[in-house]
């Protein structure tokens, strides 16, 4: 089946720094979604981005479907950005959604 | 906004008990999903449903069953709970049909089996 790999697995940054999280996938996908899981376990939708670039405040995402990767950019990090970031892809062939194992981000004050 | 509601945030049960986890969504979504999340393993799909009374096995269905009697409600059942089913359980829903739509998650249920 399709493989979804996220890197880096862990990231520790000082408040105010910028970061780039990567998601590689091994097969063609119908769509890709980025989530943030906060320390209380809630999964929050960030972007639904099958291709191209989207921006929402300090966050932006770019998906290059032909090269099978997506990037999540976080600028001017804040402590509230801490948590785990997941990318998830859904396949053309069925309704299953495959998650990567996540990047754990810790922003130090 | 889509609202996905899971019946409990925290639940403690004993080995051998029958456990029901309930999930309700308010956006008339066709597709609903149950995942479990464990450290180092990410989210793993247990079951999903694309219509009332329809269900499909995910990657780890063993020890679980599901029920979808109404479109808005998707229940996960642990027939005889075991300690290795201690985990965080997450329910999600999304609209089906052509062009797939984003998944929306509930707040999760932290289940402990003693």
PDB file of C-alpha atoms in Angstrom:
ATOM      1  CA  UNK A   1       0.000   0.000   0.000  1.00  0.00           C
ATOM      2  CA  UNK A   2       0.869   3.635  -0.121  1.00  0.00           C
ATOM      3  CA  UNK A   3       3.568   4.874   2.223  1.00  0.00           C
ATOM      4  CA  UNK A   4       3.376   8.294   3.858  1.00  0.00           C
ATOM      5  CA  UNK A   5       6.583   9.515   5.453  1.00  0.00           C
ATOM      6  CA  UNK A   6       6.990  12.670   7.469  1.00  0.00           C
ATOM      7  CA  UNK A   7      10.171  14.405   8.417  1.00  0.00           C
ATOM      8  CA  UNK A   8      11.658  15.320  10.725  1.00  0.00           C
ATOM      9  CA  UNK A   9      10.077  13.100  13.392  1.00  0.00           C
ATOM     10  CA  UNK A  10      10.901  15.620  16.117  1.00  0.00           C
ATOM     11  CA  UNK A  11      11.724  19.299  16.046  1.00  0.00           C
ATOM     12  CA  UNK A  12      12.610  21.665  18.865  1.00  0.00           C
ATOM     13  CA  UNK A  13      12.736  25.378  18.095  1.00  0.00           C
ATOM     14  CA  UNK A  14      12.938  28.662  19.894  1.00  0.00           C
ATOM     15  CA  UNK A  15       9.899  30.909  19.798  1.00  0.00           C
ATOM     16  CA  UNK A  16      10.052  33.165  16.746  1.00  0.00           C
ATOM     17  CA  UNK A  17      11.883  30.678  14.529  1.00  0.00           C
ATOM     18  CA  UNK A  18      10.587  29.403  11.186  1.00  0.00           C
ATOM     19  CA  UNK A  19      10.167  25.737  10.314  1.00  0.00           C
ATOM     20  CA  UNK A  20       9.441  23.476   7.366  1.00  0.00           C
ATOM     21  CA  UNK A  21       7.780  20.097   7.776  1.00  0.00           C
ATOM     22  CA  UNK A  22       7.794  17.605   4.941  1.00  0.00           C
ATOM     23  CA  UNK A  23       5.431  14.838   3.836  1.00  0.00           C
ATOM     24  CA  UNK A  24       6.423  12.360   1.127  1.00  0.00           C
ATOM     25  CA  UNK A  25       4.015   9.853  -0.343  1.00  0.00           C
ATOM     26  CA  UNK A  26       4.762   6.868  -2.519  1.00  0.00           C
ATOM     27  CA  UNK A  27       1.818   6.836  -4.930  1.00  0.00           C
ATOM     28  CA  UNK A  28      -0.634   9.125  -6.657  1.00  0.00           C
ATOM     29  CA  UNK A  29      -3.166  10.581  -4.271  1.00  0.00           C
ATOM     30  CA  UNK A  30      -6.509  12.233  -4.658  1.00  0.00           C
ATOM     31  CA  UNK A  31      -6.026  14.724  -1.876  1.00  0.00           C
ATOM     32  CA  UNK A  32      -3.775  15.650   1.009  1.00  0.00           C
ATOM     33  CA  UNK A  33      -4.631  17.142   4.367  1.00  0.00           C
ATOM     34  CA  UNK A  34      -2.478  18.671   7.126  1.00  0.00           C
ATOM     35  CA  UNK A  35      -3.583  18.451  10.768  1.00  0.00           C
ATOM     36  CA  UNK A  36      -2.292  19.834  14.039  1.00  0.00           C
ATOM     37  CA  UNK A  37      -2.847  17.733  17.150  1.00  0.00           C
ATOM     38  CA  UNK A  38      -2.649  19.930  20.216  1.00  0.00           C
ATOM     39  CA  UNK A  39      -1.409  18.749  23.632  1.00  0.00           C
ATOM     40  CA  UNK A  40      -4.997  17.873  24.597  1.00  0.00           C
ATOM     41  CA  UNK A  41      -5.259  15.408  21.719  1.00  0.00           C
ATOM     42  CA  UNK A  42      -7.571  17.415  19.490  1.00  0.00           C
ATOM     43  CA  UNK A  43      -6.931  17.138  15.762  1.00  0.00           C
ATOM     44  CA  UNK A  44      -7.424  20.431  13.996  1.00  0.00           C
ATOM     45  CA  UNK A  45      -7.674  20.805  10.226  1.00  0.00           C
ATOM     46  CA  UNK A  46      -4.996  23.105   8.853  1.00  0.00           C
ATOM     47  CA  UNK A  47      -5.077  22.651   5.099  1.00  0.00           C
ATOM     48  CA  UNK A  48      -6.785  20.557   2.496  1.00  0.00           C
ATOM     49  CA  UNK A  49      -4.352  20.859  -0.374  1.00  0.00           C
ATOM     50  CA  UNK A  50      -4.232  18.398  -3.278  1.00  0.00           C
ATOM     51  CA  UNK A  51      -1.895  20.710  -5.183  1.00  0.00           C
ATOM     52  CA  UNK A  52      -0.580  24.235  -5.219  1.00  0.00           C
ATOM     53  CA  UNK A  53      -0.042  26.583  -2.311  1.00  0.00           C
ATOM     54  CA  UNK A  54      -2.348  27.856   0.406  1.00  0.00           C
ATOM     55  CA  UNK A  55      -1.742  30.310   3.217  1.00  0.00           C
ATOM     56  CA  UNK A  56      -3.497  30.927   6.495  1.00  0.00           C
ATOM     57  CA  UNK A  57      -1.827  33.522   8.691  1.00  0.00           C
ATOM     58  CA  UNK A  58       1.597  32.313   9.766  1.00  0.00           C
ATOM     59  CA  UNK A  59       1.052  28.907   8.196  1.00  0.00           C
ATOM     60  CA  UNK A  60       1.289  27.936   4.566  1.00  0.00           C
ATOM     61  CA  UNK A  61       1.412  24.664   2.665  1.00  0.00           C
ATOM     62  CA  UNK A  62       2.572  23.591  -0.750  1.00  0.00           C
ATOM     63  CA  UNK A  63       1.830  20.282  -2.448  1.00  0.00           C
ATOM     64  CA  UNK A  64       3.654  19.144  -5.570  1.00  0.00           C
ATOM     65  CA  UNK A  65       1.562  16.159  -6.553  1.00  0.00           C
ATOM     66  CA  UNK A  66       3.716  15.211  -9.556  1.00  0.00           C
ATOM     67  CA  UNK A  67       6.740  14.874  -7.251  1.00  0.00           C
ATOM     68  CA  UNK A  68       4.728  13.311  -4.429  1.00  0.00           C
ATOM     69  CA  UNK A  69       5.470  15.628  -1.570  1.00  0.00           C
ATOM     70  CA  UNK A  70       3.947  18.386   0.494  1.00  0.00           C
ATOM     71  CA  UNK A  71       5.533  20.999   2.732  1.00  0.00           C
ATOM     72  CA  UNK A  72       4.068  22.814   5.722  1.00  0.00           C
ATOM     73  CA  UNK A  73       5.704  26.121   6.644  1.00  0.00           C
ATOM     74  CA  UNK A  74       5.332  27.733  10.044  1.00  0.00           C
ATOM     75  CA  UNK A  75       6.716  31.226  10.388  1.00  0.00           C
ATOM     76  CA  UNK A  76       7.417  33.158  13.593  1.00  0.00           C
ATOM     77  CA  UNK A  77       6.638  30.119  15.748  1.00  0.00           C
ATOM     78  CA  UNK A  78       4.673  30.541  18.960  1.00  0.00           C
ATOM     79  CA  UNK A  79       4.456  28.185  21.929  1.00  0.00           C
ATOM     80  CA  UNK A  80       0.867  27.422  20.953  1.00  0.00           C
ATOM     81  CA  UNK A  81       2.196  25.854  17.748  1.00  0.00           C
ATOM     82  CA  UNK A  82       3.580  22.972  19.808  1.00  0.00           C
ATOM     83  CA  UNK A  83       2.074  19.572  19.192  1.00  0.00           C
ATOM     84  CA  UNK A  84       2.143  16.925  16.503  1.00  0.00           C
ATOM     85  CA  UNK A  85       1.604  17.699  12.839  1.00  0.00           C
ATOM     86  CA  UNK A  86       0.162  14.997  10.639  1.00  0.00           C
ATOM     87  CA  UNK A  87      -0.283  14.760   6.939  1.00  0.00           C
ATOM     88  CA  UNK A  88      -2.905  12.403   5.567  1.00  0.00           C
ATOM     89  CA  UNK A  89      -3.580  11.349   2.007  1.00  0.00           C
ATOM     90  CA  UNK A  90      -6.581   9.813   0.406  1.00  0.00           C
ATOM     91  CA  UNK A  91      -6.373   7.491  -2.492  1.00  0.00           C
ATOM     92  CA  UNK A  92      -8.077   7.549  -5.795  1.00  0.00           C
ATOM     93  CA  UNK A  93      -9.210   3.967  -5.479  1.00  0.00           C
ATOM     94  CA  UNK A  94     -11.202   3.881  -2.273  1.00  0.00           C
ATOM     95  CA  UNK A  95     -12.287   5.949   0.698  1.00  0.00           C
ATOM     96  CA  UNK A  96      -9.416   5.093   3.017  1.00  0.00           C
ATOM     97  CA  UNK A  97      -7.184   7.833   4.309  1.00  0.00           C
ATOM     98  CA  UNK A  98      -3.581   7.088   5.193  1.00  0.00           C
ATOM     99  CA  UNK A  99      -1.765   9.064   7.875  1.00  0.00           C
ATOM    100  CA  UNK A 100       1.907   9.691   8.290  1.00  0.00           C
ATOM    101  CA  UNK A 101       3.417   9.141  11.739  1.00  0.00           C
ATOM    102  CA  UNK A 102       3.657  12.839  12.390  1.00  0.00           C
ATOM    103  CA  UNK A 103       6.239  15.464  13.282  1.00  0.00           C
ATOM    104  CA  UNK A 104       6.371  16.403  16.950  1.00  0.00           C
ATOM    105  CA  UNK A 105       7.092  20.117  17.261  1.00  0.00           C
ATOM    106  CA  UNK A 106       8.116  21.724  20.537  1.00  0.00           C
ATOM    107  CA  UNK A 107       8.431  25.503  20.661  1.00  0.00           C
ATOM    108  CA  UNK A 108      10.455  26.807  23.568  1.00  0.00           C
ATOM    109  CA  UNK A 109       9.524  30.166  25.134  1.00  0.00           C
TER     110      UNK A 109
ATOM    111  CA  UNK B   1     -18.667  24.404  11.205  1.00  0.00           C
ATOM    112  CA  UNK B   2     -18.700  20.638  11.239  1.00  0.00           C
ATOM    113  CA  UNK B   3     -19.192  19.170  14.675  1.00  0.00           C
ATOM    114  CA  UNK B   4     -18.067  15.635  15.467  1.00  0.00           C
ATOM    115  CA  UNK B   5     -18.924  14.640  19.019  1.00  0.00           C
ATOM    116  CA  UNK B   6     -17.522  11.664  20.874  1.00  0.00           C
ATOM    117  CA  UNK B   7     -19.488  10.582  23.907  1.00  0.00           C
ATOM    118  CA  UNK B   8     -16.614  10.518  26.414  1.00  0.00           C
ATOM    119  CA  UNK B   9     -13.208  12.190  26.684  1.00  0.00           C
ATOM    120  CA  UNK B  10     -11.989   9.657  29.268  1.00  0.00           C
ATOM    121  CA  UNK B  11     -13.211   6.142  29.957  1.00  0.00           C
ATOM    122  CA  UNK B  12     -11.985   3.406  32.273  1.00  0.00           C
ATOM    123  CA  UNK B  13     -13.224  -0.161  31.866  1.00  0.00           C
ATOM    124  CA  UNK B  14     -12.243  -3.617  33.026  1.00  0.00           C
ATOM    125  CA  UNK B  15     -10.881  -6.549  31.043  1.00  0.00           C
ATOM    126  CA  UNK B  16     -13.678  -8.610  29.520  1.00  0.00           C
ATOM    127  CA  UNK B  17     -16.258  -5.831  29.551  1.00  0.00           C
ATOM    128  CA  UNK B  18     -18.204  -4.898  26.434  1.00  0.00           C
ATOM    129  CA  UNK B  19     -17.385  -1.280  25.631  1.00  0.00           C
ATOM    130  CA  UNK B  20     -19.270   1.123  23.388  1.00  0.00           C
ATOM    131  CA  UNK B  21     -17.711   4.293  21.996  1.00  0.00           C
ATOM    132  CA  UNK B  22     -20.195   6.612  20.356  1.00  0.00           C
ATOM    133  CA  UNK B  23     -19.620   9.226  17.678  1.00  0.00           C
ATOM    134  CA  UNK B  24     -22.158  11.678  16.257  1.00  0.00           C
ATOM    135  CA  UNK B  25     -21.718  14.183  13.436  1.00  0.00           C
ATOM    136  CA  UNK B  26     -24.094  16.972  12.527  1.00  0.00           C
ATOM    137  CA  UNK B  27     -23.262  17.610   8.865  1.00  0.00           C
ATOM    138  CA  UNK B  28     -25.053  14.748   7.128  1.00  0.00           C
ATOM    139  CA  UNK B  29     -21.714  13.221   6.117  1.00  0.00           C
ATOM    140  CA  UNK B  30     -21.750   9.890   4.343  1.00  0.00           C
ATOM    141  CA  UNK B  31     -18.343   8.682   5.490  1.00  0.00           C
ATOM    142  CA  UNK B  32     -17.347   8.024   9.076  1.00  0.00           C
ATOM    143  CA  UNK B  33     -14.154   6.546  10.496  1.00  0.00           C
ATOM    144  CA  UNK B  34     -12.713   5.114  13.704  1.00  0.00           C
ATOM    145  CA  UNK B  35      -8.995   5.312  14.414  1.00  0.00           C
ATOM    146  CA  UNK B  36      -6.810   4.467  17.339  1.00  0.00           C
ATOM    147  CA  UNK B  37      -3.671   6.395  18.135  1.00  0.00           C
ATOM    148  CA  UNK B  38      -0.718   4.933  19.982  1.00  0.00           C
ATOM    149  CA  UNK B  39       2.724   6.411  20.684  1.00  0.00           C
ATOM    150  CA  UNK B  40       5.126   5.739  17.834  1.00  0.00           C
ATOM    151  CA  UNK B  41       2.419   4.201  15.634  1.00  0.00           C
ATOM    152  CA  UNK B  42       0.444   7.244  14.569  1.00  0.00           C
ATOM    153  CA  UNK B  43      -3.224   6.916  13.642  1.00  0.00           C
ATOM    154  CA  UNK B  44      -4.386   3.520  12.500  1.00  0.00           C
ATOM    155  CA  UNK B  45      -7.740   2.913  10.861  1.00  0.00           C
ATOM    156  CA  UNK B  46      -9.973   0.384  12.618  1.00  0.00           C
ATOM    157  CA  UNK B  47     -13.194   0.559  10.593  1.00  0.00           C
ATOM    158  CA  UNK B  48     -14.951   2.972   8.307  1.00  0.00           C
ATOM    159  CA  UNK B  49     -18.433   3.327   6.919  1.00  0.00           C
ATOM    160  CA  UNK B  50     -19.566   5.020   3.731  1.00  0.00           C
ATOM    161  CA  UNK B  51     -23.297   4.694   4.284  1.00  0.00           C
ATOM    162  CA  UNK B  52     -25.900   3.587   6.777  1.00  0.00           C
ATOM    163  CA  UNK B  53     -25.531  -0.110   7.615  1.00  0.00           C
ATOM    164  CA  UNK B  54     -22.359  -0.284   5.484  1.00  0.00           C
ATOM    165  CA  UNK B  55     -18.955  -0.938   7.004  1.00  0.00           C
ATOM    166  CA  UNK B  56     -15.467  -1.737   5.817  1.00  0.00           C
ATOM    167  CA  UNK B  57     -12.516  -3.090   7.750  1.00  0.00           C
ATOM    168  CA  UNK B  58      -9.549  -0.840   8.149  1.00  0.00           C
ATOM    169  CA  UNK B  59      -6.026  -1.885   8.962  1.00  0.00           C
ATOM    170  CA  UNK B  60      -6.590  -3.232  12.496  1.00  0.00           C
ATOM    171  CA  UNK B  61     -10.192  -4.462  12.879  1.00  0.00           C
ATOM    172  CA  UNK B  62      -9.428  -7.437  15.122  1.00  0.00           C
ATOM    173  CA  UNK B  63     -11.187  -7.246  18.469  1.00  0.00           C
ATOM    174  CA  UNK B  64     -13.565  -4.509  17.287  1.00  0.00           C
ATOM    175  CA  UNK B  65     -16.916  -4.218  15.593  1.00  0.00           C
ATOM    176  CA  UNK B  66     -18.964  -1.224  14.481  1.00  0.00           C
ATOM    177  CA  UNK B  67     -22.563  -0.204  14.040  1.00  0.00           C
ATOM    178  CA  UNK B  68     -24.080   2.440  11.762  1.00  0.00           C
ATOM    179  CA  UNK B  69     -27.846   2.325  12.141  1.00  0.00           C
ATOM    180  CA  UNK B  70     -28.316   6.044  11.478  1.00  0.00           C
ATOM    181  CA  UNK B  71     -26.330   8.300   9.195  1.00  0.00           C
ATOM    182  CA  UNK B  72     -25.203  10.644  11.951  1.00  0.00           C
ATOM    183  CA  UNK B  73     -24.004   7.986  14.408  1.00  0.00           C
ATOM    184  CA  UNK B  74     -21.108   5.539  14.160  1.00  0.00           C
ATOM    185  CA  UNK B  75     -20.420   3.297  17.140  1.00  0.00           C
ATOM    186  CA  UNK B  76     -17.253   1.360  17.903  1.00  0.00           C
ATOM    187  CA  UNK B  77     -17.685  -1.775  19.992  1.00  0.00           C
ATOM    188  CA  UNK B  78     -15.071  -3.675  21.929  1.00  0.00           C
ATOM    189  CA  UNK B  79     -16.756  -7.042  22.365  1.00  0.00           C
ATOM    190  CA  UNK B  80     -14.500  -8.173  25.209  1.00  0.00           C
ATOM    191  CA  UNK B  81     -12.061  -5.464  26.192  1.00  0.00           C
ATOM    192  CA  UNK B  82      -8.423  -6.345  26.673  1.00  0.00           C
ATOM    193  CA  UNK B  83      -5.526  -4.351  28.108  1.00  0.00           C
ATOM    194  CA  UNK B  84      -3.912  -3.988  24.668  1.00  0.00           C
ATOM    195  CA  UNK B  85      -6.931  -1.950  23.622  1.00  0.00           C
ATOM    196  CA  UNK B  86      -5.944   0.835  25.983  1.00  0.00           C
ATOM    197  CA  UNK B  87      -5.487   3.728  23.590  1.00  0.00           C
ATOM    198  CA  UNK B  88      -6.722   7.052  22.293  1.00  0.00           C
ATOM    199  CA  UNK B  89      -9.702   6.551  19.966  1.00  0.00           C
ATOM    200  CA  UNK B  90     -10.579   9.150  17.364  1.00  0.00           C
ATOM    201  CA  UNK B  91     -13.708   9.387  15.264  1.00  0.00           C
ATOM    202  CA  UNK B  92     -13.861  11.337  12.007  1.00  0.00           C
ATOM    203  CA  UNK B  93     -16.384  12.116   9.318  1.00  0.00           C
ATOM    204  CA  UNK B  94     -16.422  13.625   5.875  1.00  0.00           C
ATOM    205  CA  UNK B  95     -18.718  14.126   2.955  1.00  0.00           C
ATOM    206  CA  UNK B  96     -18.504  11.412   0.335  1.00  0.00           C
ATOM    207  CA  UNK B  97     -19.091  11.409  -3.387  1.00  0.00           C
ATOM    208  CA  UNK B  98     -16.914  12.762  -6.154  1.00  0.00           C
ATOM    209  CA  UNK B  99     -14.033  15.027  -5.292  1.00  0.00           C
ATOM    210  CA  UNK B 100     -13.577  13.854  -1.681  1.00  0.00           C
ATOM    211  CA  UNK B 101     -13.796  16.375   1.099  1.00  0.00           C
ATOM    212  CA  UNK B 102     -11.720  17.105   4.224  1.00  0.00           C
ATOM    213  CA  UNK B 103     -11.960  14.837   7.235  1.00  0.00           C
ATOM    214  CA  UNK B 104     -13.161  16.350  10.502  1.00  0.00           C
ATOM    215  CA  UNK B 105     -12.270  14.801  13.849  1.00  0.00           C
ATOM    216  CA  UNK B 106     -13.889  14.553  17.242  1.00  0.00           C
ATOM    217  CA  UNK B 107     -11.933  15.401  20.388  1.00  0.00           C
ATOM    218  CA  UNK B 108     -10.987  11.776  21.047  1.00  0.00           C
ATOM    219  CA  UNK B 109     -11.665   9.275  23.815  1.00  0.00           C
ATOM    220  CA  UNK B 110      -8.822   8.120  26.046  1.00  0.00           C
ATOM    221  CA  UNK B 111      -9.779   4.570  26.950  1.00  0.00           C
ATOM    222  CA  UNK B 112      -8.039   2.647  29.701  1.00  0.00           C
ATOM    223  CA  UNK B 113      -8.664  -1.067  30.145  1.00  0.00           C
ATOM    224  CA  UNK B 114      -7.665  -2.326  33.574  1.00  0.00           C
TER     225      UNK B 114
END
